[in-house]
Coordinates of C-alpha atoms and ligand atoms in Angstrom, one line a residue:
M243 CA -15.6 24.8 -10.6
A244 CA -12.2 24.7 -13.2
P245 CA -11.5 21.2 -14.1
V246 CA -8.6 19.7 -11.9
P247 CA -5.3 19.2 -14.1
N248 CA -3.3 15.9 -14.0
P249 CA -1.8 15.7 -10.8
L250 CA 1.1 14.4 -11.4
E251 CA 2.5 17.3 -14.4
A252 CA 2.1 19.9 -12.1
L253 CA 6.0 19.4 -10.8
S254 CA 9.1 19.5 -13.1
R255 CA 12.1 17.6 -12.0
E256 CA 14.2 20.7 -10.6
Q257 CA 10.8 21.3 -8.1
L258 CA 10.6 17.4 -7.1
Q259 CA 14.5 17.0 -6.2
Q260 CA 14.0 20.2 -3.7
R261 CA 11.7 17.9 -1.5
T262 CA 13.4 16.9 1.7
S263 CA 11.3 13.1 2.0
L264 CA 13.0 10.2 0.9
K265 CA 12.1 9.5 -2.7
W266 CA 14.0 11.7 -4.1
N267 CA 16.6 12.5 -1.6
S268 CA 18.0 8.7 -1.4
H269 CA 20.6 9.2 -4.6
P270 CA 22.2 11.2 -5.9
A271 CA 20.6 13.7 -8.4
D272 CA 20.9 11.7 -11.9
V273 CA 18.9 8.8 -10.7
L274 CA 15.1 8.6 -11.4
P275 CA 13.7 7.6 -8.2
L276 CA 10.8 5.0 -9.2
W277 CA 10.8 2.9 -5.9
V278 CA 9.3 4.2 -2.6
A279 CA 5.5 5.0 -2.4
E280 CA 6.0 8.8 -2.5
M281 CA 3.6 10.0 -5.4
D282 CA 5.3 13.1 -7.3
V283 CA 2.6 14.8 -7.5
S284 CA 1.0 18.2 -6.4
L285 CA -0.6 18.7 -3.0
A286 CA -4.9 18.2 -3.0
E287 CA -5.2 22.4 -2.9
P288 CA -8.5 21.4 -0.5
V289 CA -5.8 19.8 1.6
A290 CA -3.6 22.5 1.4
Q291 CA -6.5 24.9 2.2
A292 CA -7.1 22.9 5.0
L293 CA -3.2 22.5 5.8
H294 CA -3.2 26.7 5.7
R295 CA -6.3 27.5 7.6
A296 CA -5.2 25.0 10.6
V297 CA -1.2 27.3 10.5
E298 CA -2.9 30.7 10.6
L299 CA -5.1 29.7 13.9
G300 CA -2.2 28.0 15.7
D301 CA -4.2 24.5 15.5
T302 CA -1.7 22.5 16.1
G303 CA -2.2 20.6 19.3
Y304 CA -3.9 17.3 19.9
P305 CA -6.1 15.7 17.3
F306 CA -9.3 15.2 19.2
G307 CA -12.9 14.0 18.1
D308 CA -14.3 11.9 14.8
G309 CA -13.8 14.0 12.4
L310 CA -11.6 11.9 10.5
A311 CA -14.3 8.6 10.9
R312 CA -16.8 10.3 9.7
A313 CA -15.1 12.2 7.1
L314 CA -13.9 8.5 5.6
A315 CA -17.5 7.2 6.2
E316 CA -18.5 10.3 3.4
F317 CA -16.3 9.3 1.1
A318 CA -17.3 5.0 1.5
A319 CA -20.7 5.8 0.8
K320 CA -19.9 7.9 -1.7
R321 CA -17.4 6.4 -3.4
W322 CA -17.7 2.5 -2.5
G323 CA -21.8 2.1 -2.0
W324 CA -20.4 1.2 2.2
S325 CA -23.6 3.2 3.3
D326 CA -23.6 1.9 6.9
F327 CA -19.6 3.1 7.6
P328 CA -19.3 2.0 11.6
V329 CA -17.9 5.5 12.7
D330 CA -18.3 4.4 16.6
R331 CA -16.7 1.2 15.7
T332 CA -13.0 3.4 14.7
A333 CA -9.9 4.3 16.1
I334 CA -7.0 6.6 15.2
V335 CA -3.5 5.4 15.0
P336 CA -0.6 7.3 14.0
D337 CA -0.5 5.6 10.9
V338 CA -1.0 1.7 8.8
M339 CA 2.2 -0.1 10.3
L340 CA 1.7 0.6 13.3
G341 CA -2.2 0.1 13.2
I342 CA -1.7 -3.2 12.4
V343 CA 1.0 -4.3 14.8
E344 CA -2.1 -3.0 17.6
V345 CA -4.1 -4.9 16.4
L346 CA -2.2 -7.8 15.7
R347 CA -1.8 -7.5 20.0
L348 CA -5.8 -7.5 20.3
V349 CA -5.7 -10.4 19.2
T350 CA -2.5 -12.0 19.0
E351 CA 0.3 -13.1 21.1
P352 CA 4.0 -13.0 20.8
G353 CA 4.9 -16.2 18.4
D354 CA 1.7 -16.5 16.9
P355 CA 1.9 -16.8 13.4
V356 CA 0.3 -14.3 10.5
I357 CA -0.2 -15.0 7.4
V358 CA 0.7 -12.9 4.5
N359 CA 0.5 -13.3 0.7
A360 CA 3.9 -13.7 -0.7
P361 CA 4.8 -11.2 -2.5
V362 CA 3.9 -8.8 -0.3
Y363 CA 4.9 -5.2 0.9
A364 CA 8.0 -5.5 3.1
P365 CA 7.3 -4.0 6.3
F366 CA 5.3 -6.4 6.5
Y367 CA 8.0 -8.6 7.3
A368 CA 10.0 -5.6 9.5
F369 CA 7.5 -4.6 11.2
L370 CA 5.9 -8.5 12.9
T371 CA 9.2 -9.7 13.4
H372 CA 10.2 -7.0 15.4
A373 CA 6.4 -7.5 17.0
D374 CA 7.5 -11.0 17.8
R375 CA 5.1 -12.4 15.1
Q376 CA 6.2 -15.1 13.2
V377 CA 5.5 -14.5 9.5
V378 CA 3.7 -17.1 7.6
E379 CA 4.0 -16.8 4.0
S380 CA 1.2 -18.3 1.7
P381 CA 2.5 -17.4 -2.1
L382 CA 0.3 -15.3 -4.3
T383 CA -1.0 -17.5 -8.1
E384 CA 1.4 -16.4 -11.3
A385 CA -1.8 -13.9 -11.9
G386 CA -0.1 -11.7 -8.3
R387 CA -3.5 -12.9 -6.6
V388 CA -4.8 -15.0 -3.5
D389 CA -4.4 -18.1 -4.0
L390 CA -7.0 -20.2 -2.1
D391 CA -6.1 -23.6 -2.2
A392 CA -2.5 -22.5 -0.8
L393 CA -4.4 -20.2 1.6
V394 CA -6.4 -23.3 3.1
E395 CA -3.2 -25.2 3.4
V396 CA -1.7 -22.3 5.3
F397 CA -4.6 -22.4 7.5
R398 CA -4.5 -25.8 8.1
Q399 CA -0.7 -25.8 9.1
V400 CA -0.7 -23.0 11.3
R401 CA -4.4 -23.7 13.2
T402 CA -2.2 -27.2 14.3
T403 CA 0.6 -25.8 15.9
S404 CA -0.7 -22.4 17.2
P405 CA -4.2 -21.5 19.0
R406 CA -3.6 -18.6 17.9
A407 CA -3.5 -16.9 13.9
A408 CA -3.7 -13.9 11.8
Y409 CA -4.1 -12.7 8.3
L410 CA -2.8 -10.1 7.1
I411 CA -4.0 -9.1 3.2
S412 CA -3.4 -6.1 1.3
N413 CA -5.9 -5.0 -0.9
P414 CA -5.9 -3.5 -3.3
H415 CA -2.4 -5.9 -3.5
N416 CA 1.1 -4.4 -3.1
P417 CA 3.4 -5.2 -5.2
T418 CA 1.0 -7.1 -7.9
G419 CA -1.9 -4.5 -8.1
A420 CA -4.6 -6.6 -7.7
V421 CA -8.0 -6.2 -7.1
H422 CA -9.7 -8.8 -4.6
T423 CA -13.2 -9.1 -5.5
R424 CA -16.2 -9.3 -3.4
A425 CA -15.7 -13.4 -4.8
E426 CA -12.8 -14.4 -3.9
L427 CA -12.8 -12.1 -0.5
E428 CA -16.3 -13.7 0.4
A429 CA -14.0 -17.0 -0.4
I430 CA -11.4 -15.5 2.1
A431 CA -13.7 -14.8 5.2
V432 CA -15.5 -18.4 5.1
L433 CA -12.5 -20.3 5.3
A434 CA -10.9 -17.9 8.3
R435 CA -13.6 -18.4 9.7
Q436 CA -13.9 -22.0 9.2
H437 CA -9.9 -22.2 10.5
G438 CA -10.2 -19.9 13.0
V439 CA -8.1 -17.0 11.6
R440 CA -8.6 -13.5 12.2
V441 CA -8.8 -11.4 9.4
I442 CA -6.8 -7.9 8.9
V443 CA -7.2 -5.9 6.0
D444 CA -4.9 -3.2 5.3
E445 CA -6.5 -1.1 2.8
I446 CA -4.8 1.9 2.8
H447 CA -4.8 2.0 -1.5
A448 CA -8.5 1.4 -1.8
P449 CA -8.9 4.9 -3.0
L450 CA -5.9 4.3 -6.2
I451 CA -9.2 2.0 -7.8
L452 CA -7.9 2.1 -11.6
A453 CA -10.4 2.3 -14.4
G454 CA -12.7 -1.7 -14.7
A455 CA -12.0 -2.2 -11.2
E456 CA -13.9 -1.9 -8.5
F457 CA -13.1 -2.0 -5.0
T458 CA -14.9 -3.8 -1.6
P459 CA -14.4 -3.1 1.5
Y460 CA -14.1 -5.9 3.5
L461 CA -16.1 -5.3 6.5
T462 CA -19.0 -5.4 3.9
V463 CA -18.1 -9.1 2.9
A464 CA -20.2 -11.6 4.2
G465 CA -18.8 -13.4 7.4
S466 CA -16.6 -10.6 8.2
D467 CA -18.1 -9.4 11.4
D468 CA -14.6 -10.7 13.9
A469 CA -12.4 -8.7 11.0
F470 CA -10.3 -5.2 10.8
S471 CA -10.3 -2.9 8.5
L472 CA -7.2 -0.3 8.0
M473 CA -7.4 2.7 6.9
S474 CA -5.9 6.5 5.6
A475 CA -5.7 9.0 2.9
S476 CA -2.3 8.5 3.1
K477 CA -1.8 6.6 -0.3
G478 CA -4.2 8.1 -2.1
W479 CA -2.9 12.1 -1.3
N480 CA -0.2 11.6 -1.2
L481 CA -0.1 12.6 2.5
A482 CA 2.8 10.1 4.5
G483 CA 4.1 12.8 5.7
L484 CA 1.4 14.2 7.9
K485 CA 0.6 10.6 9.7
A486 CA -2.7 9.5 10.3
A487 CA -4.8 6.5 9.8
L488 CA -8.0 4.5 11.2
V489 CA -8.6 1.1 12.5
I490 CA -11.9 0.2 11.4
A491 CA -13.2 -2.9 13.7
G492 CA -16.1 -5.7 12.7
S493 CA -19.7 -5.7 14.5
E494 CA -17.6 -8.8 16.5
A495 CA -14.2 -7.0 16.6
V496 CA -15.8 -4.3 18.9
D497 CA -14.9 -5.5 22.1
D498 CA -11.5 -6.6 20.9
L499 CA -10.7 -2.5 19.6
A500 CA -12.4 -1.4 23.8
R501 CA -9.4 -3.1 24.1
M502 CA -6.5 -1.2 22.4
P503 CA -4.9 1.4 24.7
E504 CA -6.3 5.1 25.1
E505 CA -2.2 6.2 24.3
V506 CA -1.9 5.1 20.7
S507 CA -4.8 7.3 19.8
H508 CA -1.7 10.0 21.0
G509 CA 0.3 9.3 18.0
P510 CA -1.5 10.2 15.4
S511 CA -0.9 14.2 14.3
H512 CA -3.4 16.6 14.6
L513 CA -1.9 18.2 11.3
G514 CA -2.6 14.4 9.9
I515 CA -6.5 14.3 10.9
I516 CA -7.1 17.3 9.3
A517 CA -5.0 16.9 5.5
H518 CA -6.5 13.3 5.6
A519 CA -10.1 14.6 6.5
A520 CA -9.7 17.3 4.4
A521 CA -8.8 14.6 1.2
F522 CA -11.8 12.1 1.9
R523 CA -14.7 15.0 1.8
H524 CA -13.3 17.8 -0.1
G525 CA -10.1 15.9 -2.3
G526 CA -12.6 13.6 -4.9
D527 CA -11.8 16.3 -8.1
W528 CA -7.9 16.2 -7.2
L529 CA -8.5 11.8 -6.5
D530 CA -10.4 12.2 -10.0
A531 CA -8.2 13.7 -11.8
L532 CA -5.2 11.8 -10.2
L533 CA -7.1 8.3 -11.3
V534 CA -7.1 9.2 -15.2
G535 CA -3.3 10.4 -15.0
L536 CA -2.7 7.3 -13.1
D537 CA -4.7 5.5 -15.4
E538 CA -3.1 6.4 -19.0
N539 CA 0.7 6.1 -17.0
R540 CA -0.6 2.3 -16.6
T541 CA -1.3 2.5 -20.6
L542 CA 2.2 4.2 -20.8
L543 CA 3.9 1.9 -18.7
G544 CA 2.7 -1.3 -20.9
D545 CA 3.3 0.4 -23.8
L546 CA 6.8 1.2 -24.0
L547 CA 7.6 -2.2 -21.8
T548 CA 6.4 -4.1 -24.9
E549 CA 8.1 -1.4 -27.0
H550 CA 12.0 -1.6 -25.2
L551 CA 12.2 -4.2 -22.9
P552 CA 9.6 -7.5 -24.7
Q553 CA 11.1 -9.9 -22.6
V554 CA 9.7 -8.7 -19.1
G555 CA 6.6 -10.0 -17.8
F556 CA 4.2 -7.5 -17.2
L557 CA 1.2 -7.5 -14.2
R558 CA -0.9 -5.0 -15.6
P559 CA -2.2 -3.3 -12.5
E560 CA -5.8 -3.2 -10.6
G561 CA -5.3 -0.2 -8.4
T562 CA -2.5 1.0 -6.6
Y563 CA 0.2 2.9 -8.8
L564 CA 3.0 0.1 -9.0
A565 CA 3.0 -2.6 -11.3
W566 CA 5.1 -5.3 -11.1
V567 CA 7.4 -6.2 -13.4
D568 CA 9.1 -9.9 -14.3
C569 CA 13.0 -9.4 -15.1
R570 CA 13.7 -13.2 -14.8
P571 CA 13.7 -13.5 -18.8
L572 CA 16.3 -10.9 -18.9
G573 CA 19.2 -13.3 -16.6
L574 CA 20.1 -10.5 -14.2
D575 CA 20.3 -12.6 -11.3
A576 CA 23.0 -13.9 -9.8
P577 CA 21.2 -16.5 -7.3
D578 CA 24.5 -17.3 -5.4
S579 CA 25.2 -14.0 -4.6
E580 CA 25.3 -13.2 -0.7
D581 CA 22.3 -9.6 -1.3
N582 CA 20.0 -12.3 -3.0
V583 CA 18.5 -14.0 -0.6
E584 CA 14.3 -13.5 -0.2
G585 CA 12.3 -11.9 2.7
D586 CA 12.6 -12.1 6.8
L587 CA 13.9 -8.1 7.2
A588 CA 15.1 -7.7 3.5
V589 CA 14.7 -3.9 4.0
V590 CA 13.3 -1.8 1.4
S591 CA 15.8 0.3 -0.1
D592 CA 18.3 -3.2 -0.6
L593 CA 19.0 -4.3 -4.0
A594 CA 19.9 -7.4 -5.3
G595 CA 19.3 -9.1 -9.4
P596 CA 17.9 -6.9 -11.8
A597 CA 17.3 -3.9 -9.2
R598 CA 20.5 -3.4 -8.8
H599 CA 21.7 -3.7 -12.6
F600 CA 18.7 -0.3 -13.4
L601 CA 20.4 1.1 -10.4
D602 CA 24.0 0.8 -11.7
H603 CA 23.5 0.4 -15.3
A604 CA 20.7 2.8 -15.8
R605 CA 20.8 5.2 -12.3
V606 CA 17.1 4.8 -12.7
A607 CA 16.1 3.1 -9.3
L608 CA 13.3 0.1 -8.2
S609 CA 12.4 -1.2 -5.7
S610 CA 13.8 -4.8 -5.3
G611 CA 11.7 -8.2 -5.7
H612 CA 13.5 -9.9 -3.3
V613 CA 12.2 -7.8 -0.3
F614 CA 8.9 -8.3 -1.0
G615 CA 9.4 -11.7 0.4
A616 CA 8.9 -15.6 -1.7
G617 CA 8.6 -15.5 -5.3
G618 CA 9.9 -11.6 -5.1
R619 CA 13.5 -12.1 -7.1
G620 CA 13.9 -11.4 -11.1
H621 CA 11.3 -8.9 -10.6
V622 CA 11.1 -4.7 -9.8
R623 CA 8.7 -2.9 -8.7
I624 CA 8.3 0.0 -10.7
N625 CA 6.4 3.2 -9.2
F626 CA 4.3 4.6 -11.6
A627 CA 3.0 7.5 -10.1
T628 CA 5.2 10.5 -11.7
S629 CA 4.9 12.9 -14.9
R630 CA 4.7 11.0 -18.5
A631 CA 8.4 11.9 -18.8
I632 CA 10.5 11.0 -15.7
L633 CA 8.9 7.5 -16.7
T634 CA 9.7 7.3 -20.7
G635 CA 13.2 8.4 -19.7
A636 CA 13.6 6.1 -17.0
V637 CA 12.4 2.7 -19.4
T638 CA 14.0 4.2 -22.0
R639 CA 17.4 4.1 -19.8
M640 CA 16.5 0.7 -18.6
A641 CA 16.3 -1.0 -22.6
R642 CA 19.6 1.4 -22.9
S643 CA 21.3 -0.2 -19.9
I644 CA 20.3 -4.0 -21.6
G645 CA 21.5 -3.6 -25.1
Ligands
PLP725 C1 0.1 -1.7 1.1 C2 0.9 -0.3 2.3 N1 0.2 -0.4 3.9 C3 1.0 0.4 4.9 C4 1.4 1.0 4.2 C5 2.5 2.7 5.1 O1 1.7 3.1 5.4 P1 1.8 4.5 6.8 O2 2.4 5.0 5.9 O3 0.5 4.9 6.9 O4 2.0 3.1 7.9 C6 2.4 1.5 2.8 C7 3.2 2.2 2.1 O5 3.3 2.0 1.0 C8 1.4 -0.2 1.8 O6 1.8 0.2 0.6

């Protein structure tokens, strides 16, 4: 079979502008959008074929069976050496965020604390708050990794006031791109057990591990038996519009999972399940081509920032297609401005400080650091899942706007 060409170079800016989803429609046409986590890729051929086949057959009914779990099991064995992936301990859910909320309903009560590592994916705050859970932040280290000393303090603190608590991890971490090591995850499992905290791991970015890093599925770590994982092909193959995800329960969480109401499984789209299963089962070559392109873009972005914006701090991500950039040295933050509040219910498209500057003066749309919670202010998140030309254009515009 012919090698898959770099999917990030397949579509022109004019073609991307014909899309109707969020990324290319939320700003005027002169803006380069490098914000929300959609990729500027052509659809993987095996996914397109599976969808075409479903359309030809009129196979557009309700989802059925464990095909998605079996496809993920094959992928997990091949990619991560997870040979005893527990197909029988999975449930389909509409998407990762709604799956997280449903799992929280199984293991916590309204008002209970849910710990997150800030700065973190902004919708964690909105979804947890909307589900009546109390978000408790535990800071990441300066290197954007889990700070185990801070975490144990937070575990201790929440358990003095609450009979139940959960800890929601993003692995790889959005926005710093840290891929948690097995040693880090083992330490987390020990601490969580000691303090009676239930762990939920959002592994949506797991297929997106860049050269040099290795992904460890949390449920393969010793001591993770009462934990839950959420997985999906949504980020790896750009399928956010084709709703589906899987909850996977550890061996001691299986009774909890059995209490998940049957109607939750009505939420994912049948076409979503078909697309995600095709991606996991047949989308490996496409993913490999993507990962090469993302690795090149990671290097390109680092080089462009070094050349044009040497003042900023660039945390080289180990996974995801998101780069967390410290713009504080640029002095673009207005600390007393009203839109500069961190955390809680910031909307993903809210802008402050550097992100506002770059939209207004460079016509580049980035995610604003302050919406990622404590420690996010003064940062921007750059989505580098785009063509080299767009990425280069964006950073040169940003540099020019600084003067
Ligand atoms: C860490 C993380 N979790 C969840 C999501 C959203 O997933 P879904 O659309 O399946 O709810 C994203 C999207 O970017 C994400 O980065």
